[in-house]
Short mmCIF file of C-alpha atoms in Angstrom, two decimals:
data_model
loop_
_atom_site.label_atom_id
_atom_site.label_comp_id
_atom_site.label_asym_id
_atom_site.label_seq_id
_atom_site.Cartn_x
_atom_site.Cartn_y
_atom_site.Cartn_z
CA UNK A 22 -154.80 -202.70 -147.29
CA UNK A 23 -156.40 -205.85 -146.59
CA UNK A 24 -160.00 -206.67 -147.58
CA UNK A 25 -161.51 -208.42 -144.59
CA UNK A 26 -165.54 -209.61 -144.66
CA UNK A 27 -166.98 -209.88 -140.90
CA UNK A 28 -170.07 -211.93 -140.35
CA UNK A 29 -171.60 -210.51 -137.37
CA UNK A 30 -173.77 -212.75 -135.01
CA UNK A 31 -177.10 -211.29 -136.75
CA UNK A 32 -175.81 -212.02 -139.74
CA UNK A 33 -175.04 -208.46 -140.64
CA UNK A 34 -171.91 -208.42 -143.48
CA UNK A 35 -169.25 -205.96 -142.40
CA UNK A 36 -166.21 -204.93 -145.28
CA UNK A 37 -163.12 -203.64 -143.26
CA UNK A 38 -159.87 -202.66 -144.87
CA UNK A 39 -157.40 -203.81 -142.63
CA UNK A 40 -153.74 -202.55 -142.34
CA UNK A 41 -151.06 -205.57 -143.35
CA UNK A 42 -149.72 -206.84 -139.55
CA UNK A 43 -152.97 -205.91 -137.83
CA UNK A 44 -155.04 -209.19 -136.09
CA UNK A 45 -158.34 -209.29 -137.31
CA UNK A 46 -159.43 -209.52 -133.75
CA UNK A 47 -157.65 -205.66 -133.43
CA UNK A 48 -159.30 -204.40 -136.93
CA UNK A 49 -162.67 -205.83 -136.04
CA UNK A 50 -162.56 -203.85 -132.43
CA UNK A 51 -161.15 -201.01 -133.85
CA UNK A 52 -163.60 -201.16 -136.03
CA UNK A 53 -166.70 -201.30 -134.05
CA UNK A 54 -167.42 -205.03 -135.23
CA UNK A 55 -169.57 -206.23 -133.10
CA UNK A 56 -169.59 -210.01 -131.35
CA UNK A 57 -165.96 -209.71 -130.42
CA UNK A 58 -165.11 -209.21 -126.88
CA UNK A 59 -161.52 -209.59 -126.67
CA UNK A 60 -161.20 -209.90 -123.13
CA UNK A 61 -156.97 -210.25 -122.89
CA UNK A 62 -156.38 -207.93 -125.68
CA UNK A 63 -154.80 -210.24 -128.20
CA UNK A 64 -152.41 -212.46 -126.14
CA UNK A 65 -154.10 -215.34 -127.10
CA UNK A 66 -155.44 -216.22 -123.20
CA UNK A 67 -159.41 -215.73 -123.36
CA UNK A 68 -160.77 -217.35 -125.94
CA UNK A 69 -163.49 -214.13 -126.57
CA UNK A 70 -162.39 -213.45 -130.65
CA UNK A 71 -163.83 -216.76 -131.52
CA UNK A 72 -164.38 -216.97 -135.61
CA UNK A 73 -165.00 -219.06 -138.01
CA UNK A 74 -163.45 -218.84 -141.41
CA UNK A 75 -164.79 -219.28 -144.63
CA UNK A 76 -163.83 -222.51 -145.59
CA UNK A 77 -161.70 -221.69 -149.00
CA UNK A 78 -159.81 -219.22 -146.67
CA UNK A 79 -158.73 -221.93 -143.93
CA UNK A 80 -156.06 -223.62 -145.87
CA UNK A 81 -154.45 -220.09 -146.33
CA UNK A 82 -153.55 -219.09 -142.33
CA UNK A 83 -150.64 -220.44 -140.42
CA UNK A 84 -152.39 -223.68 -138.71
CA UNK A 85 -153.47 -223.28 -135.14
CA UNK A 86 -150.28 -223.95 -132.56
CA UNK A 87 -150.52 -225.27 -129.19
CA UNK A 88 -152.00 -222.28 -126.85
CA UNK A 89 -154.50 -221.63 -129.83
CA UNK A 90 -155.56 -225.26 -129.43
CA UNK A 91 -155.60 -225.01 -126.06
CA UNK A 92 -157.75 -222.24 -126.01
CA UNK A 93 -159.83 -223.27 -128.58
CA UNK A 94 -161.07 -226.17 -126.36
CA UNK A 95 -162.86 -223.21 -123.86
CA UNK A 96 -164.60 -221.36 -126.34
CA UNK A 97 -168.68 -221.03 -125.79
CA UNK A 98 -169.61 -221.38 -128.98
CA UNK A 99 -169.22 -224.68 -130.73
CA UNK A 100 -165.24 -225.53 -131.57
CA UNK A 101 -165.55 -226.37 -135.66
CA UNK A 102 -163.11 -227.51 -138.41
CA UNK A 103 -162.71 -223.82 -139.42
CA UNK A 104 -162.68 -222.15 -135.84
CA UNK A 105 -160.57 -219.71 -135.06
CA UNK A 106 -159.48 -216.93 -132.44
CA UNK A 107 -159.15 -213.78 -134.93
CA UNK A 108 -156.37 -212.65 -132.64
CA UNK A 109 -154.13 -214.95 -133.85
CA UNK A 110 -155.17 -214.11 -137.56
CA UNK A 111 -152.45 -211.67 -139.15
CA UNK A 112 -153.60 -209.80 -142.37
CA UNK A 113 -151.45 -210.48 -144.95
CA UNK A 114 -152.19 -210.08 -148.81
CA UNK A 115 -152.99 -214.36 -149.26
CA UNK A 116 -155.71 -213.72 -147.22
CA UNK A 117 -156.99 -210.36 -149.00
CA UNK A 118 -160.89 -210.74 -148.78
CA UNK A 119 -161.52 -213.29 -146.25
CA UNK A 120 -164.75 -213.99 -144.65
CA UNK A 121 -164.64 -214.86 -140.99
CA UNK A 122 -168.21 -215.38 -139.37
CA UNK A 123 -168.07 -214.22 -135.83
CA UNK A 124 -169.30 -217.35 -133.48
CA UNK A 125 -172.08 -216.03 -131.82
CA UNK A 126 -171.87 -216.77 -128.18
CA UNK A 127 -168.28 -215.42 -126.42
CA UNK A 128 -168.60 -215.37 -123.03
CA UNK B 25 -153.86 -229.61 -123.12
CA UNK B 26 -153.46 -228.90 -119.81
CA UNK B 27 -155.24 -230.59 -117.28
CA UNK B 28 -155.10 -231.79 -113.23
CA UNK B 29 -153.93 -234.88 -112.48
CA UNK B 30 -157.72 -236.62 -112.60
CA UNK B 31 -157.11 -235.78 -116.50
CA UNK B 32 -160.20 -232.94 -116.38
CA UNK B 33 -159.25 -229.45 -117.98
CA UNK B 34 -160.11 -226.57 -116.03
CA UNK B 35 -159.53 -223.42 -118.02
CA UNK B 36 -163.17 -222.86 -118.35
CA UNK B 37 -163.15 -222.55 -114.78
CA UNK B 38 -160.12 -220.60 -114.24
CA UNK B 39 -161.68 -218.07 -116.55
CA UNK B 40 -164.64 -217.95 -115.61
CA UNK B 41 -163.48 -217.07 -111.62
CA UNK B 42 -160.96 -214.50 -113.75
CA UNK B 43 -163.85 -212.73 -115.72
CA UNK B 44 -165.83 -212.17 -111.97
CA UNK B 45 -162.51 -210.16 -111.20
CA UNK B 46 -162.27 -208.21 -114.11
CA UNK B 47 -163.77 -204.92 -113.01
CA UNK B 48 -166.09 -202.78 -115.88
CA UNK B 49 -163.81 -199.96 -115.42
CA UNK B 50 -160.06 -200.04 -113.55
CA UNK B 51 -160.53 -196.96 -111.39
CA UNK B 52 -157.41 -197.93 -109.11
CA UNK B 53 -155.23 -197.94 -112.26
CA UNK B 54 -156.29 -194.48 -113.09
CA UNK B 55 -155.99 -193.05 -109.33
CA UNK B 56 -152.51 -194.70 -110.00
CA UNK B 57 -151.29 -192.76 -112.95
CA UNK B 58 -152.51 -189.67 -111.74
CA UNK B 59 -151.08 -190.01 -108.31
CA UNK B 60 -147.79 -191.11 -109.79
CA UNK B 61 -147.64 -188.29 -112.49
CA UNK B 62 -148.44 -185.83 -110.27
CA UNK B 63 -145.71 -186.80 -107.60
CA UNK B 64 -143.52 -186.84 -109.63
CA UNK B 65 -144.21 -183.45 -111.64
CA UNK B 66 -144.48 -182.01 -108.08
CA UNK B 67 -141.21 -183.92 -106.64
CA UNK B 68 -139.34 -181.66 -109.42
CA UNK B 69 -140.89 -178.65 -108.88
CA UNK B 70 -140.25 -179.20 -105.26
CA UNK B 71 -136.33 -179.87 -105.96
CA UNK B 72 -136.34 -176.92 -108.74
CA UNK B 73 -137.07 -174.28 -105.89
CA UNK B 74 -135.43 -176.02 -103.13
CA UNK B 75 -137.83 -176.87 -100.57
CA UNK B 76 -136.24 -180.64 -101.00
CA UNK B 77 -132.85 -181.87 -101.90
CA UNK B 78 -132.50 -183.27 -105.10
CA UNK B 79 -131.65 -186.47 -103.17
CA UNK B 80 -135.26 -186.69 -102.19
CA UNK B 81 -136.88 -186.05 -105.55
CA UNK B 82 -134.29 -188.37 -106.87
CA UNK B 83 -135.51 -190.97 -104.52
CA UNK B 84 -139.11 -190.15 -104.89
CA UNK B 85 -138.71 -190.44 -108.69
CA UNK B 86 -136.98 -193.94 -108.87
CA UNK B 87 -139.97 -195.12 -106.96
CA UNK B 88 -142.46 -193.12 -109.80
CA UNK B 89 -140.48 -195.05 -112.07
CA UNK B 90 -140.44 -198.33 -111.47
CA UNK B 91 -144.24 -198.19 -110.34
CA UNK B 92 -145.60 -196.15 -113.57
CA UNK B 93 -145.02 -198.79 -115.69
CA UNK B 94 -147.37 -200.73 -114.20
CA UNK B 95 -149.74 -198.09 -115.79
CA UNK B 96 -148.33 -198.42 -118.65
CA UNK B 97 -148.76 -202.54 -118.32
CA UNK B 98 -152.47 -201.92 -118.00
CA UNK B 99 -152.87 -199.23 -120.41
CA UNK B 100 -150.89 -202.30 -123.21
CA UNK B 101 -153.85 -204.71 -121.93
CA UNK B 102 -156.62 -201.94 -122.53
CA UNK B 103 -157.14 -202.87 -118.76
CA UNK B 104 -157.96 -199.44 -117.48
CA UNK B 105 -160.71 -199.25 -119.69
CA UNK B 106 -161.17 -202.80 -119.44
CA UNK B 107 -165.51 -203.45 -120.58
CA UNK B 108 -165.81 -200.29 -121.23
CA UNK B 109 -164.72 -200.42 -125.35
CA UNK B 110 -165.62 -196.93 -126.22
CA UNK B 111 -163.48 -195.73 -123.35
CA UNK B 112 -160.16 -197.19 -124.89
CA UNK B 113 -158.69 -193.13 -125.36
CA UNK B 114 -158.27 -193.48 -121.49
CA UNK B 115 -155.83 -196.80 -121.99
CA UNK B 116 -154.27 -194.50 -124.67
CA UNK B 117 -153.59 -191.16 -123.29
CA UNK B 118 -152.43 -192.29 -119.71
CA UNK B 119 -150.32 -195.52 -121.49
CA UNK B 120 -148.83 -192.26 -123.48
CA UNK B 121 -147.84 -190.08 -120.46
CA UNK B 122 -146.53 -192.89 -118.40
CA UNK B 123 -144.11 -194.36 -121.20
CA UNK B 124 -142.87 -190.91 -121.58
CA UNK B 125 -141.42 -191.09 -118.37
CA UNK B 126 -140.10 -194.05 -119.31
CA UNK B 127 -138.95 -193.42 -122.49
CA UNK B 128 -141.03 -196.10 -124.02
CA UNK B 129 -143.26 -196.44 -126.51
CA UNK B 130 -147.35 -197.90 -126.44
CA UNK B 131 -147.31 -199.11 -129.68
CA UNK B 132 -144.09 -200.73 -129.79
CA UNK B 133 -144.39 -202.15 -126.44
CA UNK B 134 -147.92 -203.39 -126.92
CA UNK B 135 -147.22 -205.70 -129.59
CA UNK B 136 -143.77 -206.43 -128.38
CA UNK B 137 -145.67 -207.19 -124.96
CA UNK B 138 -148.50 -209.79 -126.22
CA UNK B 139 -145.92 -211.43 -128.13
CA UNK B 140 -144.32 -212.36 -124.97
CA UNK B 141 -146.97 -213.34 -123.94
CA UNK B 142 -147.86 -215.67 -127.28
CA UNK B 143 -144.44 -216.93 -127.12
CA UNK B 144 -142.86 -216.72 -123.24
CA UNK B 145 -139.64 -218.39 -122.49
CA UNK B 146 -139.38 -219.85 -125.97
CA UNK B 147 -136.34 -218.36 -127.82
CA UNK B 148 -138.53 -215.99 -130.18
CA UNK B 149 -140.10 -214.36 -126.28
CA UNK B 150 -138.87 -210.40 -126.81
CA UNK B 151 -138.09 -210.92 -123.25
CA UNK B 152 -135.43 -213.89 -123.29
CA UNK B 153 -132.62 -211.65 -123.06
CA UNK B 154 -133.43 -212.18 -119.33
CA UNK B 155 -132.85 -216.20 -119.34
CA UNK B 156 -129.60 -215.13 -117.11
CA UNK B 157 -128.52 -215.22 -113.82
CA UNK B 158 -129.43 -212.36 -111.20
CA UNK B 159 -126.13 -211.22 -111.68
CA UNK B 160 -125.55 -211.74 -115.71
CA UNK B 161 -128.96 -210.09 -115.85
CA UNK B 162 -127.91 -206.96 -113.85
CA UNK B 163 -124.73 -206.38 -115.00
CA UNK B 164 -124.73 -207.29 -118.54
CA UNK B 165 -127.97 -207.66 -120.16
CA UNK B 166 -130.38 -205.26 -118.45
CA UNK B 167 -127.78 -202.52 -119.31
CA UNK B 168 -127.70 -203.62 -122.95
CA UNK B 169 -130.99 -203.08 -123.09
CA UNK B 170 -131.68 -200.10 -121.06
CA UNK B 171 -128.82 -198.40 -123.48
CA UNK B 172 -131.22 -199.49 -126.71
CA UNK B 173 -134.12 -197.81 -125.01
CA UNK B 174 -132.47 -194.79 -126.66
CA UNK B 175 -131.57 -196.49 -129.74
CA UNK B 176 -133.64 -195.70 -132.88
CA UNK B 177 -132.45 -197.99 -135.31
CA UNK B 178 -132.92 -201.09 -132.74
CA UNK B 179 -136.70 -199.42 -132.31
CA UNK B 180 -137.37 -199.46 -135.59
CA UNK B 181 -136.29 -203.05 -136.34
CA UNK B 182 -138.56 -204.49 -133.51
CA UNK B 183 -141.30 -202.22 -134.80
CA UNK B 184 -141.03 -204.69 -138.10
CA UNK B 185 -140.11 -207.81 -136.17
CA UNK B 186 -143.46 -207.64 -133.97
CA UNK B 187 -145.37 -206.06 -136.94
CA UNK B 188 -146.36 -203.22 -135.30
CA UNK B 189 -148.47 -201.92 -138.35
CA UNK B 190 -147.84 -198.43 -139.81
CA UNK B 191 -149.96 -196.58 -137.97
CA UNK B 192 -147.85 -197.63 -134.88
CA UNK B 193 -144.92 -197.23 -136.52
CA UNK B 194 -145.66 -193.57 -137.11
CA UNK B 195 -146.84 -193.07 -133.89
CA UNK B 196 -143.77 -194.50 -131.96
CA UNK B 197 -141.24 -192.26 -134.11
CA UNK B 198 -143.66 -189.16 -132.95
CA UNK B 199 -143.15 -190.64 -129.50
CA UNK B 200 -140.16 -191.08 -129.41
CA UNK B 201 -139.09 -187.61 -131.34
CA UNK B 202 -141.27 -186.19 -128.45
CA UNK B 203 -139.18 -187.51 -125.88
CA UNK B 204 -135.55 -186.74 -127.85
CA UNK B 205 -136.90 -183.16 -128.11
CA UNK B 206 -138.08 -182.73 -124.39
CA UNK B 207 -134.34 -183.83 -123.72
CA UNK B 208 -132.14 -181.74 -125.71
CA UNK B 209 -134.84 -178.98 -124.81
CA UNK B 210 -134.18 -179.33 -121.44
CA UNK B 211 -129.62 -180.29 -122.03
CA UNK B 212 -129.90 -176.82 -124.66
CA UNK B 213 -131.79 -174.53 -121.49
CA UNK B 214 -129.01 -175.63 -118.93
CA UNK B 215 -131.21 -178.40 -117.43
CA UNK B 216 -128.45 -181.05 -117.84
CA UNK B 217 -127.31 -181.71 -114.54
CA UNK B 218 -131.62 -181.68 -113.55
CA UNK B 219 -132.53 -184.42 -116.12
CA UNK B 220 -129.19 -186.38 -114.67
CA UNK B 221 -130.21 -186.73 -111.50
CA UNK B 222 -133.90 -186.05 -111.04
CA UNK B 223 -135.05 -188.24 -114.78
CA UNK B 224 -132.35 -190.44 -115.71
CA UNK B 225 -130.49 -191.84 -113.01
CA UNK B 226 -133.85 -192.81 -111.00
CA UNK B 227 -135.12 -193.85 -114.28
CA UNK B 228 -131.95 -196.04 -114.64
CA UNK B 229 -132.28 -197.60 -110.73
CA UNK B 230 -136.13 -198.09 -110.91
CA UNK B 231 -136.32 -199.55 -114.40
CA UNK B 232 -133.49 -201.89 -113.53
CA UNK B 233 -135.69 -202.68 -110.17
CA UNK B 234 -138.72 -203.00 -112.10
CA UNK B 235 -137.57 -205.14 -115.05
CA UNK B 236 -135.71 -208.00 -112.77
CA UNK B 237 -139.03 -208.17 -110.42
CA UNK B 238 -140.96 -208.19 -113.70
CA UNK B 239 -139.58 -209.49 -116.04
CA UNK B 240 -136.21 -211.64 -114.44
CA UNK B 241 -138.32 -212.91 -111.25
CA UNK B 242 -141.48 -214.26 -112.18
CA UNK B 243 -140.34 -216.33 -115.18
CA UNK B 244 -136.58 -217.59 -114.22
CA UNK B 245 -135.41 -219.64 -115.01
CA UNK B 246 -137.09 -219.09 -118.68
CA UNK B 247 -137.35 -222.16 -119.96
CA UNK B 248 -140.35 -223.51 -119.45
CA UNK B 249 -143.17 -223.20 -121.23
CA UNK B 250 -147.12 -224.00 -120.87
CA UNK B 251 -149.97 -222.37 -119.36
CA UNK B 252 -149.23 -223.15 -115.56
CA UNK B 253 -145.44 -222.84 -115.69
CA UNK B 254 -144.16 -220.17 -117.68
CA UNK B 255 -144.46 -217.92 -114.85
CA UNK B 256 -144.39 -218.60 -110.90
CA UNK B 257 -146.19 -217.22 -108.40
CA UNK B 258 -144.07 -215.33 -105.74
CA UNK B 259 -145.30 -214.78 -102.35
CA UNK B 260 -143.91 -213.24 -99.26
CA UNK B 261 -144.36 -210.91 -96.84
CA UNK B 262 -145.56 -207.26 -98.03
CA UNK B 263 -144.81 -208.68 -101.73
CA UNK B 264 -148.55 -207.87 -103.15
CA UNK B 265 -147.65 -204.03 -102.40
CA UNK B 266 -143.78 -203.86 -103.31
CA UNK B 267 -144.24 -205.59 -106.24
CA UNK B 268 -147.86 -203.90 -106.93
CA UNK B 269 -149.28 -207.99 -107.57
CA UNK B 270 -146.42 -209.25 -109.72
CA UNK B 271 -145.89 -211.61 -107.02
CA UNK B 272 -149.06 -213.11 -108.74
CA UNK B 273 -147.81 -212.65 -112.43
CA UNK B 274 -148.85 -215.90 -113.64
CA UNK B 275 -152.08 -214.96 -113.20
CA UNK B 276 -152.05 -212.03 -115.30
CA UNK B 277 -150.17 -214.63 -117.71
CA UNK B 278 -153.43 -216.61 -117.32
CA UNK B 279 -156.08 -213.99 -117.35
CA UNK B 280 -154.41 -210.59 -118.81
CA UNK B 281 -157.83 -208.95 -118.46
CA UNK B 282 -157.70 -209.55 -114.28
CA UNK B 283 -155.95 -206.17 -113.78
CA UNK B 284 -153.32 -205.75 -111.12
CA UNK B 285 -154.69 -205.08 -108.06
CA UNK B 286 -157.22 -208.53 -108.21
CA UNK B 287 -154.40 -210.64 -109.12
CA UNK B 288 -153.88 -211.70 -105.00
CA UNK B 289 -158.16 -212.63 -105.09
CA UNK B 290 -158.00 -214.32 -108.41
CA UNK B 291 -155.28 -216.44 -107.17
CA UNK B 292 -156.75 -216.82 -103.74
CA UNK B 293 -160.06 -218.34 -105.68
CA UNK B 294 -158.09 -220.51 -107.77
CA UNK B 295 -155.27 -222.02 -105.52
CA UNK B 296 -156.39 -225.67 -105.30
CA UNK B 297 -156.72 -225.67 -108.82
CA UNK B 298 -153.44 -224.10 -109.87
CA UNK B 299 -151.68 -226.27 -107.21
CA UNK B 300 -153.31 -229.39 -109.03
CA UNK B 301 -151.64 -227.76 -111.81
CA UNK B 302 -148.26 -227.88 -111.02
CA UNK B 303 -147.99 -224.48 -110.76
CA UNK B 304 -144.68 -223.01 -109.07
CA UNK B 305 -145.67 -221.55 -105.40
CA UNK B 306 -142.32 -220.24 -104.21
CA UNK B 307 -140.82 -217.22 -102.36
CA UNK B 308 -139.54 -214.28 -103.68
CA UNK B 309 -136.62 -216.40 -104.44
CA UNK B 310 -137.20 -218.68 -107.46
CA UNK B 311 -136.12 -221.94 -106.21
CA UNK B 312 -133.85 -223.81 -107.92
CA UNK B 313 -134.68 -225.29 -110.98
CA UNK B 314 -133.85 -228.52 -110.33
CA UNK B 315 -136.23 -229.22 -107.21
CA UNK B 316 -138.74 -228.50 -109.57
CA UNK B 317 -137.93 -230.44 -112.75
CA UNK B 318 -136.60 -233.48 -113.04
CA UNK B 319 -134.73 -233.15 -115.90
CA UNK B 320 -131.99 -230.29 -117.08
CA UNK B 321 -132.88 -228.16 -120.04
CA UNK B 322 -130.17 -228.06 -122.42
CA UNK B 323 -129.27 -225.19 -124.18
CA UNK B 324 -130.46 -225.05 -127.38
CA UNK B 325 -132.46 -228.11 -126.75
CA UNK B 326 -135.48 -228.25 -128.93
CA UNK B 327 -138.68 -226.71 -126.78
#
């Protein structure tokens, strides 16, 4: 399993172990994380799992491709260096104990 | 990034007018399933004690068929349950008895599904095998496929190629054990000749149906790619309920969360934009490539 840290909006710290293949946008809803909405289900079209990863971490994840990008350009929250959409985020054991602050505004 | 021909992007909008037609709750879809299970568990029993020919239920079946899996489309989408998050068992248990008509499997299909959607039209799209003609697609790959619904072995290695995780995994071998034990339930009682013509030849015709107006249709010729033009939008006359709003299936491309039976108002709202878009507005022929693109894709060519 996959040590994932979730930074909720209120700043509450939530420690999920996440099954290798799972998004963290599916582990965080199956989880009862809350700030992620997840409006299209993981297909990468809604721009509602917006994250931002830990800095150390970023270098570790495939790099954003084009409909990430694209998407990333209608999030609500501010776009960063380190933003993210966590559905696009596959655990794998390099990023075992991640930290991904969830951005606070969605929709 | 996509954007009209003044330069401006307009995704935000697009959502936004798609998240004002994304119901709370997807009552329709669940009116659906039940409707559709229940015709079809009553077009057997019906045939079984022969108050209507088996050519009727066989009929009546094929058309269960090829419109359950629009339940099951939903159910992949968590669209029946849609805001409502701590409703999700609904998505599950009617995604479950749909795909067990149709021998498929939720959590294989679901990430199989969203990857086509991450990746339509390009090579690694779980759906490319229909970048065919009509005709190459009928006769040769759709049966191909269809035959590997019942293939374990080709289940299992797409379970690891779309990294269905384990959980999943287990639960699409239960699945599908389910299914392989209904059947030689039914072939060991003396049922064969039943599940021939009342299950798997209508499964055969309306899967094949459903699959080239799903699948084939709205994304031919499957090669391009892009927010506005991997899928087309197909309208003509009575297609929004014979193709139960596939006609529209670039906007659920767009918008996954719209469910089915908005698609026709969520593309109604955004038709200026989309047309600013480029995006293909054609019949339920797909026009010919090249009136649309100026250029010949080779194949192989890099994307």
């Amino acid at each position: 399993m996959i040590t994932v840290r979730y930074i909720e909006p209120d700043l509450t710290e939530r420690v999920v172990q996440v099954q290798p293949g799972q998004t963290l946008m599916q582990a965080a809803v199956n989880n009862r994380v809350r700030g992620i909405v997840a409006e299209c289900g993981g297909a990468c079209m809604c721009a509602t799992c917006h994250v931002y990863v830990e800095e150390s971490h970023v270098d570790r994840l495939k790099a954003v491709d084009a409909t990430e990008d694209e998407m990333l350009e209608a999030v609500e929250s501010e776009r960063q260096d380190n933003s993210r959409l966590s559905c696009q985020i596959k655990a794998t054991p390099e990023i075992d104990g991640i930290v991904v602050r969830i951005a606070p505004v969605q929709v | 990034m996509a954007a009209t021909a003044a330069g401006k992007s307009t995704i935000r909008e697009e959502i936004k007018v798609g998240r004002t037609n994304t119901p709370a709750f997807a009552w329709p879809t669940v009116v659906l399933a039940l409707v559709l299970l229940a015709t079809f568990a009553a077009s057997v029993w019906l045939a079984l004690r022969g108050s209507i020919s088996y050519l009727a239920s066989a009929c009546i079946n094929g058309v269960v068929i090829y419109s359950i899996y629009t339940v099951v489309h939903e159910a992949v989408h968590n669209n029946i349950s849609s805001h409502r998050h701590d409703l999700r068992w609904v998505d599950s248990v009617l995604g479950h008895m749909s795909c067990f008509l149709l021998w498929q499997f939720m959590d294989h299909h679901r990430e199989s599904h969203l990857e086509h959607h991450k990746h339509t039209n390009e090579d690694s799209d779980p759906d490319i095998n229909a970048r065919a003609t009509l005709a190459g697609y009928l006769f040769v790959r759709l049966p191909v496929a269809l035959l590997n619904y019942f293939n374990p072995y080709v289940l299992y290695q797409e379970c690891k190629r779309f990294d269905v995780p384990r959980d999943g995994i287990r639960r699409t071998f239960i699945a599908f054990g389910l299914n392989t034990a209904v059947l030689a339930g039914l072939l060991v009682a003396g049922y064969g000749y039943e599940v021939l013509v009342l299950w798997f030849i209508p499964w055969w015709i309306g899967q094949s149906i459903m699959l080239t107006l799903f699948t084939w249709s709205p994304h031919h010729d499957h090669w391009e790619t892009g927010r506005y033009r991997n899928s087309r939008i197909s309208e003509f006359p009575g297609a929004n309920w014979l193709l139960l709003g596939q006609g529209y299936h670039l906007i659920h491309h767009m918008m996954p969360a719209v469910p089915w039976y908005r698609y026709k108002r969520t593309f109604d709202q955004l038709r200026p934009i989309l047309r600013d878009n480029g995006v293909r507005i054609e019949g339920l022929q797909p026009m010919d490539p090249g009136t649309y693109r100026s250029e010949p894709v080779q194949q192989g060519a890099a994307r």
